[in-house]
mmCIF file of C-alpha atoms in Angstrom:
data_model
loop_
_atom_site.group_PDB
_atom_site.id
_atom_site.type_symbol
_atom_site.label_atom_id
_atom_site.label_comp_id
_atom_site.label_asym_id
_atom_site.label_seq_id
_atom_site.Cartn_x
_atom_site.Cartn_y
_atom_site.Cartn_z
ATOM 1 C CA UNK A 1 -0.250 0.018 -0.172
ATOM 2 C CA UNK A 2 1.281 3.603 -0.798
ATOM 3 C CA UNK A 3 2.285 5.573 1.984
ATOM 4 C CA UNK A 4 -0.398 8.612 1.056
ATOM 5 C CA UNK A 5 -3.084 6.189 1.652
ATOM 6 C CA UNK A 6 -1.851 5.617 5.110
ATOM 7 C CA UNK A 7 -2.337 9.274 5.795
ATOM 8 C CA UNK A 8 -6.420 9.078 4.983
ATOM 9 C CA UNK A 9 -6.565 7.660 8.792
ATOM 10 C CA UNK A 10 -7.107 10.337 11.631
ATOM 11 C CA UNK A 11 -3.796 11.690 13.338
ATOM 12 C CA UNK A 12 -1.116 9.951 10.574
ATOM 13 C CA UNK A 13 0.393 12.640 8.590
ATOM 14 C CA UNK A 14 3.277 12.813 6.371
ATOM 15 C CA UNK A 15 5.836 11.812 9.826
ATOM 16 C CA UNK A 16 4.188 9.465 11.262
ATOM 17 C CA UNK A 17 3.658 7.747 8.081
ATOM 18 C CA UNK A 18 7.001 7.135 7.647
ATOM 19 C CA UNK A 19 7.578 5.576 11.354
ATOM 20 C CA UNK A 20 4.807 3.100 10.679
ATOM 21 C CA UNK A 21 6.121 1.710 7.428
ATOM 22 C CA UNK A 22 9.137 1.591 8.638
ATOM 23 C CA UNK A 23 8.322 -0.415 11.072
ATOM 24 C CA UNK A 24 6.207 -2.636 8.907
ATOM 25 C CA UNK A 25 3.121 -1.532 9.248
ATOM 26 C CA UNK A 26 2.273 -0.576 5.835
ATOM 27 C CA UNK A 27 -1.748 -1.700 5.497
ATOM 28 C CA UNK A 28 -4.804 -0.651 7.152
ATOM 29 C CA UNK A 29 -4.729 -4.647 7.572
ATOM 30 C CA UNK A 30 -1.318 -4.429 9.628
ATOM 31 C CA UNK A 31 -2.550 -1.890 11.414
ATOM 32 C CA UNK A 32 -5.631 -3.070 12.734
ATOM 33 C CA UNK A 33 -4.021 -6.718 13.886
ATOM 34 C CA UNK A 34 -2.070 -4.506 16.218
ATOM 35 C CA UNK A 35 -2.295 -4.040 19.302
ATOM 36 C CA UNK A 36 -2.104 -0.013 20.927
ATOM 37 C CA UNK A 37 1.222 -0.912 23.372
ATOM 38 C CA UNK A 38 2.875 -2.757 20.826
ATOM 39 C CA UNK A 39 2.854 -0.125 17.612
ATOM 40 C CA UNK A 40 3.500 2.366 20.594
ATOM 41 C CA UNK A 41 6.910 0.272 21.010
ATOM 42 C CA UNK A 42 7.960 0.094 17.425
ATOM 43 C CA UNK A 43 6.949 2.766 15.792
ATOM 44 C CA UNK A 44 7.721 5.515 18.679
ATOM 45 C CA UNK A 45 4.319 6.901 18.749
ATOM 46 C CA UNK A 46 1.952 7.888 21.929
ATOM 47 C CA UNK A 47 -0.422 4.666 23.031
ATOM 48 C CA UNK A 48 -3.077 7.172 22.282
ATOM 49 C CA UNK A 49 -2.548 7.674 19.480
ATOM 50 C CA UNK A 50 -1.652 4.785 18.358
ATOM 51 C CA UNK A 51 -5.489 2.842 19.525
ATOM 52 C CA UNK A 52 -7.199 6.255 17.590
ATOM 53 C CA UNK A 53 -5.207 4.951 14.705
ATOM 54 C CA UNK A 54 -5.496 0.394 15.057
ATOM 55 C CA UNK A 55 -9.566 1.763 15.261
ATOM 56 C CA UNK A 56 -9.893 4.382 12.454
ATOM 57 C CA UNK A 57 -7.934 1.357 10.660
ATOM 58 C CA UNK A 58 -10.395 -1.459 12.100
ATOM 59 C CA UNK A 59 -12.970 0.488 10.762
ATOM 60 C CA UNK A 60 -11.289 1.082 7.187
ATOM 61 C CA UNK A 61 -10.483 -2.367 6.734
ATOM 62 C CA UNK A 62 -13.364 -4.165 8.142
ATOM 63 C CA UNK A 63 -11.934 -6.242 10.199
ATOM 64 C CA UNK A 64 -12.452 -7.558 14.494
ATOM 65 C CA UNK A 65 -16.103 -8.072 13.181
ATOM 66 C CA UNK A 66 -18.326 -11.626 13.538
ATOM 67 C CA UNK A 67 -18.941 -13.384 10.220
ATOM 68 C CA UNK A 68 -21.138 -16.522 9.569
ATOM 69 C CA UNK A 69 -20.030 -19.929 9.160
ATOM 70 C CA UNK A 70 -20.071 -19.772 5.673
ATOM 71 C CA UNK A 71 -17.717 -16.627 5.464
ATOM 72 C CA UNK A 72 -15.306 -18.462 7.302
ATOM 73 C CA UNK A 73 -15.610 -21.373 4.729
ATOM 74 C CA UNK A 74 -15.947 -19.547 2.037
ATOM 75 C CA UNK A 75 -12.472 -18.388 3.362
ATOM 76 C CA UNK A 76 -11.482 -21.396 4.194
ATOM 77 C CA UNK A 77 -10.855 -22.349 0.508
ATOM 78 C CA UNK A 78 -7.983 -19.606 -0.004
ATOM 79 C CA UNK A 79 -5.745 -21.870 2.192
ATOM 80 C CA UNK A 80 -3.169 -23.522 0.583
ATOM 81 C CA UNK A 81 -1.556 -27.799 0.837
ATOM 82 C CA UNK A 82 1.952 -27.995 0.956
ATOM 83 C CA UNK A 83 2.791 -31.233 -0.189
ATOM 84 C CA UNK A 84 5.116 -33.662 1.401
ATOM 85 C CA UNK A 85 5.352 -36.144 -2.071
ATOM 86 C CA UNK A 86 4.087 -38.507 0.464
ATOM 87 C CA UNK A 87 1.122 -39.527 0.250
ATOM 88 C CA UNK A 88 0.526 -41.690 3.120
ATOM 89 C CA UNK A 89 1.768 -38.407 5.138
ATOM 90 C CA UNK A 90 -0.461 -35.960 3.503
ATOM 91 C CA UNK A 91 -3.238 -38.000 4.365
ATOM 92 C CA UNK A 92 -2.530 -38.133 7.549
ATOM 93 C CA UNK A 93 -2.404 -34.236 7.012
ATOM 94 C CA UNK A 94 -5.437 -34.020 5.053
ATOM 95 C CA UNK A 95 -3.830 -32.839 1.941
ATOM 96 C CA UNK A 96 -0.503 -30.983 3.250
ATOM 97 C CA UNK A 97 0.076 -28.650 5.647
ATOM 98 C CA UNK A 98 -1.668 -25.420 5.445
ATOM 99 C CA UNK A 99 -0.877 -22.204 4.798
ATOM 100 C CA UNK A 100 -2.527 -19.766 7.513
ATOM 101 C CA UNK A 101 -1.613 -22.322 9.950
ATOM 102 C CA UNK A 102 1.271 -23.251 12.333
ATOM 103 C CA UNK A 103 2.352 -26.642 12.059
ATOM 104 C CA UNK A 104 5.288 -28.257 15.065
ATOM 105 C CA UNK A 105 7.797 -30.935 13.926
ATOM 106 C CA UNK A 106 9.108 -32.536 17.151
ATOM 107 C CA UNK A 107 11.384 -35.105 18.086
ATOM 108 C CA UNK A 108 15.266 -36.200 19.185
ATOM 109 C CA UNK A 109 18.373 -35.185 16.951
ATOM 110 C CA UNK A 110 18.619 -37.535 13.612
ATOM 111 C CA UNK A 111 14.916 -38.097 13.711
ATOM 112 C CA UNK A 112 14.316 -35.843 10.536
ATOM 113 C CA UNK A 113 13.631 -32.366 11.721
ATOM 114 C CA UNK A 114 15.782 -30.250 9.549
ATOM 115 C CA UNK A 115 15.510 -33.123 6.858
ATOM 116 C CA UNK A 116 11.622 -31.479 6.737
ATOM 117 C CA UNK A 117 12.361 -28.038 6.167
ATOM 118 C CA UNK A 118 14.322 -28.433 3.512
ATOM 119 C CA UNK A 119 12.391 -31.094 1.894
ATOM 120 C CA UNK A 120 9.407 -28.086 2.036
ATOM 121 C CA UNK A 121 11.406 -25.263 0.942
ATOM 122 C CA UNK A 122 11.988 -27.379 -2.523
ATOM 123 C CA UNK A 123 8.205 -28.476 -3.073
ATOM 124 C CA UNK A 124 6.503 -25.033 -1.694
ATOM 125 C CA UNK A 125 8.182 -23.858 -5.217
ATOM 126 C CA UNK A 126 6.836 -26.426 -7.576
ATOM 127 C CA UNK A 127 2.680 -25.947 -8.638
ATOM 128 C CA UNK A 128 -0.619 -26.800 -7.092
ATOM 129 C CA UNK A 129 -0.536 -29.496 -10.079
ATOM 130 C CA UNK A 130 2.821 -31.133 -8.355
ATOM 131 C CA UNK A 131 1.986 -30.604 -4.749
ATOM 132 C CA UNK A 132 2.943 -27.183 -4.271
ATOM 133 C CA UNK A 133 2.363 -23.881 -3.329
ATOM 134 C CA UNK A 134 4.736 -21.804 -6.559
ATOM 135 C CA UNK A 135 6.359 -19.753 -4.254
ATOM 136 C CA UNK A 136 8.969 -18.776 -2.048
ATOM 137 C CA UNK A 137 10.554 -20.005 1.017
ATOM 138 C CA UNK A 138 11.879 -18.203 4.076
ATOM 139 C CA UNK A 139 13.997 -20.434 6.203
ATOM 140 C CA UNK A 140 15.429 -18.797 9.934
ATOM 141 C CA UNK A 141 18.287 -20.827 10.810
ATOM 142 C CA UNK A 142 18.975 -20.994 14.530
ATOM 143 C CA UNK A 143 21.073 -24.085 14.591
ATOM 144 C CA UNK A 144 23.372 -23.377 11.713
ATOM 145 C CA UNK A 145 21.658 -26.556 9.974
ATOM 146 C CA UNK A 146 20.521 -25.450 6.664
ATOM 147 C CA UNK A 147 22.402 -26.957 4.050
ATOM 148 C CA UNK A 148 22.857 -25.376 0.165
ATOM 149 C CA UNK A 149 23.929 -29.183 -0.629
ATOM 150 C CA UNK A 150 20.727 -31.031 0.721
ATOM 151 C CA UNK A 151 18.833 -28.920 -1.478
ATOM 152 C CA UNK A 152 20.446 -29.906 -4.216
ATOM 153 C CA UNK A 153 20.463 -33.650 -3.361
ATOM 154 C CA UNK A 154 16.463 -32.653 -3.047
ATOM 155 C CA UNK A 155 15.939 -30.791 -6.573
ATOM 156 C CA UNK A 156 17.429 -33.869 -8.009
ATOM 157 C CA UNK A 157 15.338 -36.224 -6.408
ATOM 158 C CA UNK A 158 12.546 -35.251 -7.243
ATOM 159 C CA UNK A 159 10.806 -37.458 -10.311
ATOM 160 C CA UNK A 160 11.693 -36.955 -13.894
ATOM 161 C CA UNK A 161 8.566 -35.709 -15.247
ATOM 162 C CA UNK A 162 8.386 -32.628 -12.088
ATOM 163 C CA UNK A 163 11.951 -31.727 -13.090
ATOM 164 C CA UNK A 164 11.370 -31.514 -16.669
ATOM 165 C CA UNK A 165 8.075 -29.450 -16.158
ATOM 166 C CA UNK A 166 10.172 -26.617 -14.125
ATOM 167 C CA UNK A 167 13.019 -26.741 -16.553
ATOM 168 C CA UNK A 168 9.933 -25.999 -18.849
ATOM 169 C CA UNK A 169 8.628 -23.419 -16.351
ATOM 170 C CA UNK A 170 11.972 -21.380 -15.514
ATOM 171 C CA UNK A 171 13.231 -21.560 -19.031
ATOM 172 C CA UNK A 172 16.171 -23.510 -19.084
ATOM 173 C CA UNK A 173 16.960 -25.446 -21.482
ATOM 174 C CA UNK A 174 18.141 -29.295 -21.535
ATOM 175 C CA UNK A 175 16.701 -32.603 -19.599
ATOM 176 C CA UNK A 176 16.912 -34.001 -16.377
ATOM 177 C CA UNK A 177 19.708 -36.313 -17.943
ATOM 178 C CA UNK A 178 21.994 -32.994 -18.533
ATOM 179 C CA UNK A 179 24.396 -32.295 -15.706
ATOM 180 C CA UNK A 180 24.841 -28.405 -16.748
ATOM 181 C CA UNK A 181 20.700 -27.635 -17.179
ATOM 182 C CA UNK A 182 19.806 -29.668 -13.115
ATOM 183 C CA UNK A 183 22.662 -27.713 -11.879
ATOM 184 C CA UNK A 184 20.838 -24.154 -13.265
ATOM 185 C CA UNK A 185 17.555 -25.917 -12.195
ATOM 186 C CA UNK A 186 19.058 -26.301 -8.643
ATOM 187 C CA UNK A 187 20.427 -22.733 -8.656
ATOM 188 C CA UNK A 188 17.003 -21.173 -9.948
ATOM 189 C CA UNK A 189 15.103 -23.262 -6.530
ATOM 190 C CA UNK A 190 18.098 -21.819 -3.855
ATOM 191 C CA UNK A 191 17.339 -18.091 -5.535
ATOM 192 C CA UNK A 192 13.626 -18.969 -3.873
ATOM 193 C CA UNK A 193 15.088 -19.474 -0.380
ATOM 194 C CA UNK A 194 16.039 -16.296 1.450
ATOM 195 C CA UNK A 195 17.939 -17.505 4.592
ATOM 196 C CA UNK A 196 19.073 -16.393 7.901
ATOM 197 C CA UNK A 197 20.814 -17.274 10.678
ATOM 198 C CA UNK A 198 19.537 -16.501 14.384
ATOM 199 C CA UNK A 199 22.488 -15.313 16.349
ATOM 200 C CA UNK A 200 20.235 -15.430 19.582
ATOM 201 C CA UNK A 201 16.456 -15.281 20.654
ATOM 202 C CA UNK A 202 16.511 -11.499 20.238
ATOM 203 C CA UNK A 203 17.692 -11.596 16.794
ATOM 204 C CA UNK A 204 15.202 -13.882 16.363
ATOM 205 C CA UNK A 205 12.719 -11.793 16.835
ATOM 206 C CA UNK A 206 14.154 -9.708 14.715
ATOM 207 C CA UNK A 207 14.215 -12.195 11.955
ATOM 208 C CA UNK A 208 10.831 -12.936 12.644
ATOM 209 C CA UNK A 209 9.965 -9.364 11.639
ATOM 210 C CA UNK A 210 12.275 -8.797 9.084
ATOM 211 C CA UNK A 211 10.287 -11.785 7.422
ATOM 212 C CA UNK A 212 7.426 -9.968 7.479
ATOM 213 C CA UNK A 213 8.395 -7.246 5.387
ATOM 214 C CA UNK A 214 10.633 -9.088 3.405
ATOM 215 C CA UNK A 215 6.775 -11.788 2.506
ATOM 216 C CA UNK A 216 5.300 -7.857 2.080
ATOM 217 C CA UNK A 217 7.783 -6.519 -0.521
ATOM 218 C CA UNK A 218 7.022 -10.003 -2.533
ATOM 219 C CA UNK A 219 3.489 -10.428 -2.317
ATOM 220 C CA UNK A 220 3.158 -9.308 -5.975
ATOM 221 C CA UNK A 221 5.599 -10.939 -7.471
ATOM 222 C CA UNK A 222 5.957 -14.297 -9.524
ATOM 223 C CA UNK A 223 7.548 -16.151 -6.292
ATOM 224 C CA UNK A 224 5.144 -15.180 -3.219
ATOM 225 C CA UNK A 225 6.290 -15.964 0.137
ATOM 226 C CA UNK A 226 4.401 -18.900 0.672
ATOM 227 C CA UNK A 227 6.053 -21.233 3.698
ATOM 228 C CA UNK A 228 8.837 -19.549 6.549
ATOM 229 C CA UNK A 229 10.385 -22.410 8.350
ATOM 230 C CA UNK A 230 11.875 -21.628 11.740
ATOM 231 C CA UNK A 231 14.576 -24.519 12.936
ATOM 232 C CA UNK A 232 14.542 -24.405 15.539
ATOM 233 C CA UNK A 233 11.756 -22.235 17.591
ATOM 234 C CA UNK A 234 12.976 -23.308 20.887
ATOM 235 C CA UNK A 235 16.716 -23.683 20.434
ATOM 236 C CA UNK A 236 18.086 -20.282 22.190
ATOM 237 C CA UNK A 237 15.382 -20.030 24.206
ATOM 238 C CA UNK A 238 16.194 -22.542 25.809
ATOM 239 C CA UNK A 239 20.160 -22.076 25.695
ATOM 240 C CA UNK A 240 19.360 -18.404 27.687
ATOM 241 C CA UNK A 241 16.394 -19.006 29.764
ATOM 242 C CA UNK A 242 17.485 -21.434 32.371
ATOM 243 C CA UNK A 243 15.931 -22.054 35.589
ATOM 244 C CA UNK A 244 12.296 -21.704 36.867
ATOM 245 C CA UNK A 245 13.236 -18.332 37.303
ATOM 246 C CA UNK A 246 13.832 -17.030 33.630
ATOM 247 C CA UNK A 247 10.815 -19.812 32.631
ATOM 248 C CA UNK A 248 7.888 -16.625 32.763
ATOM 249 C CA UNK A 249 10.130 -14.300 30.714
ATOM 250 C CA UNK A 250 11.252 -16.777 28.264
ATOM 251 C CA UNK A 251 7.368 -17.816 27.584
ATOM 252 C CA UNK A 252 6.445 -13.812 27.199
ATOM 253 C CA UNK A 253 9.097 -13.798 24.217
ATOM 254 C CA UNK A 254 8.498 -17.198 22.796
ATOM 255 C CA UNK A 255 4.767 -15.984 22.723
ATOM 256 C CA UNK A 256 5.228 -12.765 21.660
ATOM 257 C CA UNK A 257 7.167 -14.245 18.788
ATOM 258 C CA UNK A 258 4.567 -17.406 17.237
ATOM 259 C CA UNK A 259 2.048 -14.002 17.237
ATOM 260 C CA UNK A 260 4.637 -12.123 15.140
ATOM 261 C CA UNK A 261 4.944 -15.514 12.647
ATOM 262 C CA UNK A 262 1.543 -16.072 12.759
ATOM 263 C CA UNK A 263 0.895 -12.730 11.777
ATOM 264 C CA UNK A 264 3.047 -13.264 8.666
ATOM 265 C CA UNK A 265 -0.029 -16.550 7.401
ATOM 266 C CA UNK A 266 -2.646 -14.796 7.819
ATOM 267 C CA UNK A 267 -2.018 -11.583 6.300
ATOM 268 C CA UNK A 268 -0.099 -13.350 3.593
ATOM 269 C CA UNK A 269 -1.369 -16.571 3.661
ATOM 270 C CA UNK A 270 1.833 -17.983 4.177
ATOM 271 C CA UNK A 271 2.377 -21.754 6.040
ATOM 272 C CA UNK A 272 4.752 -21.284 8.728
ATOM 273 C CA UNK A 273 6.684 -24.799 9.518
ATOM 274 C CA UNK A 274 8.971 -24.647 12.776
ATOM 275 C CA UNK A 275 10.900 -27.635 14.585
ATOM 276 C CA UNK A 276 11.077 -28.088 18.018
ATOM 277 C CA UNK A 277 13.218 -30.381 20.738
ATOM 278 C CA UNK A 278 12.182 -32.275 23.287
ATOM 279 C CA UNK A 279 13.122 -33.313 26.622
ATOM 280 C CA UNK A 280 12.744 -36.731 28.624
ATOM 281 C CA UNK A 281 10.007 -36.878 31.167
ATOM 282 C CA UNK A 282 11.648 -38.610 34.265
ATOM 283 C CA UNK A 283 7.724 -39.123 35.923
ATOM 284 C CA UNK A 284 7.089 -40.746 32.832
ATOM 285 C CA UNK A 285 6.553 -44.632 33.124
ATOM 286 C CA UNK A 286 4.340 -46.284 30.570
ATOM 287 C CA UNK A 287 4.943 -45.249 26.743
ATOM 288 C CA UNK A 288 7.013 -42.968 25.084
ATOM 289 C CA UNK A 289 8.559 -40.764 27.812
ATOM 290 C CA UNK A 290 10.550 -37.627 25.106
ATOM 291 C CA UNK A 291 7.602 -34.290 25.012
ATOM 292 C CA UNK A 292 8.208 -31.446 23.570
ATOM 293 C CA UNK A 293 9.433 -28.320 24.990
ATOM 294 C CA UNK A 294 7.969 -24.588 25.119
ATOM 295 C CA UNK A 295 4.902 -25.130 27.602
ATOM 296 C CA UNK A 296 1.707 -24.733 27.488
ATOM 297 C CA UNK A 297 2.494 -21.276 25.338
ATOM 298 C CA UNK A 298 3.820 -23.491 21.992
ATOM 299 C CA UNK A 299 1.376 -26.497 22.449
ATOM 300 C CA UNK A 300 -2.113 -23.915 22.111
ATOM 301 C CA UNK A 301 -0.426 -21.826 19.358
ATOM 302 C CA UNK A 302 0.290 -25.004 16.506
ATOM 303 C CA UNK A 303 -2.103 -25.627 14.942
ATOM 304 C CA UNK A 304 -0.228 -29.244 13.831
ATOM 305 C CA UNK A 305 1.693 -30.835 15.837
ATOM 306 C CA UNK A 306 3.644 -33.196 14.851
ATOM 307 C CA UNK A 307 6.271 -35.688 16.853
ATOM 308 C CA UNK A 308 9.199 -37.158 14.050
ATOM 309 C CA UNK A 309 10.550 -40.454 15.902
ATOM 310 C CA UNK A 310 13.792 -43.586 14.756
ATOM 311 C CA UNK A 311 12.907 -46.488 12.913
ATOM 312 C CA UNK A 312 14.628 -48.645 11.831
ATOM 313 C CA UNK A 313 17.757 -47.726 9.063
ATOM 314 C CA UNK A 314 16.443 -44.541 7.260
ATOM 315 C CA UNK A 315 12.712 -45.503 8.362
ATOM 316 C CA UNK A 316 10.745 -42.437 10.330
ATOM 317 C CA UNK A 317 7.713 -42.725 11.857
ATOM 318 C CA UNK A 318 5.261 -39.481 11.832
ATOM 319 C CA UNK A 319 2.515 -39.076 14.310
ATOM 320 C CA UNK A 320 -0.021 -36.491 14.472
ATOM 321 C CA UNK A 321 -0.513 -35.038 18.036
ATOM 322 C CA UNK A 322 -2.629 -32.703 17.358
ATOM 323 C CA UNK A 323 -5.019 -30.983 15.044
ATOM 324 C CA UNK A 324 -8.072 -29.325 14.867
ATOM 325 C CA UNK A 325 -10.109 -31.355 12.297
ATOM 326 C CA UNK A 326 -7.964 -34.141 11.715
ATOM 327 C CA UNK A 327 -7.587 -37.356 13.453
ATOM 328 C CA UNK A 328 -4.337 -38.946 15.065
ATOM 329 C CA UNK A 329 -2.245 -40.995 13.676
ATOM 330 C CA UNK A 330 0.666 -42.616 12.123
ATOM 331 C CA UNK A 331 2.578 -42.311 8.736
ATOM 332 C CA UNK A 332 6.115 -43.822 7.528
ATOM 333 C CA UNK A 333 8.298 -42.096 5.133
ATOM 334 C CA UNK A 334 12.100 -43.008 4.382
ATOM 335 C CA UNK A 335 14.988 -39.607 4.958
ATOM 336 C CA UNK A 336 17.355 -40.951 1.788
ATOM 337 C CA UNK A 337 19.971 -39.125 0.241
ATOM 338 C CA UNK A 338 17.347 -37.975 -2.178
ATOM 339 C CA UNK A 339 14.897 -36.399 0.325
ATOM 340 C CA UNK A 340 12.272 -37.409 2.408
ATOM 341 C CA UNK A 341 10.445 -40.537 0.285
ATOM 342 C CA UNK A 342 7.258 -43.015 1.175
ATOM 343 C CA UNK A 343 8.146 -46.250 2.892
#
């Protein structure tokens, strides 16, 4: 939205419009879903003025009111489903990873969490007829896990039919058997993955705000951002806030971070995929003692929770632990050099 349109809101002059845009409040909708305290802190606007601006934006954007279930159903038809390219897992998820939702994948080290984020960074770029969302990826890397070489493996691991279609779509001359053409295709996939390394929890929170700006910049382009991957969501928070005395502060910051990510999903029809670490519950005498960290804050924020656990060899069990409209269940996949594959 051009800055001069923000000046139509009461109390917003050129200087205030500049402040709002500089801090990511670029549309009536992004202003309407903000809180007065948040706007006051980030854009250096008085809380009373911020409240007036937000109320005016809500009225202009027509958000915040009730709507019928039929209207909600119509809006949900805009939600995209990102395929894992594994029928059993897609069926478990009702078609794949949803946009406008947070999907959490947790499990022990080596269970394949980072493999999932890499695979989705590739799959999201495919057209809908091949299970993708025709979009780019933002990858927030907090554990130094992102590897371009892994993207290379996974692109090459796609079906030949998909590879041929992608070469034609991206105007690359050659066939999947042509090494020069394949290198060009891999580079084209890497060009649509925007990676940032998070050095601590504060930096990670800042990157979520930057991700919203980047998604806004790409919204009207050929490659809009359709997935944000955070690998891992909790590593820095877990390392920096140690002990019960720090728990409240940690959960408060984690809650804000999750809401920032969810806002990206809502504003830009983007899927949010986060990985999470686990801990062992010593009080568990029966069953699997592994539990996700992050507490109820993360449990309530995640729309879909998935637990990965190791099996024999390259097999991984994918368990859907929580979803608002799907039954719990399990599926099996393999983590291979070519990427995530069916059993």
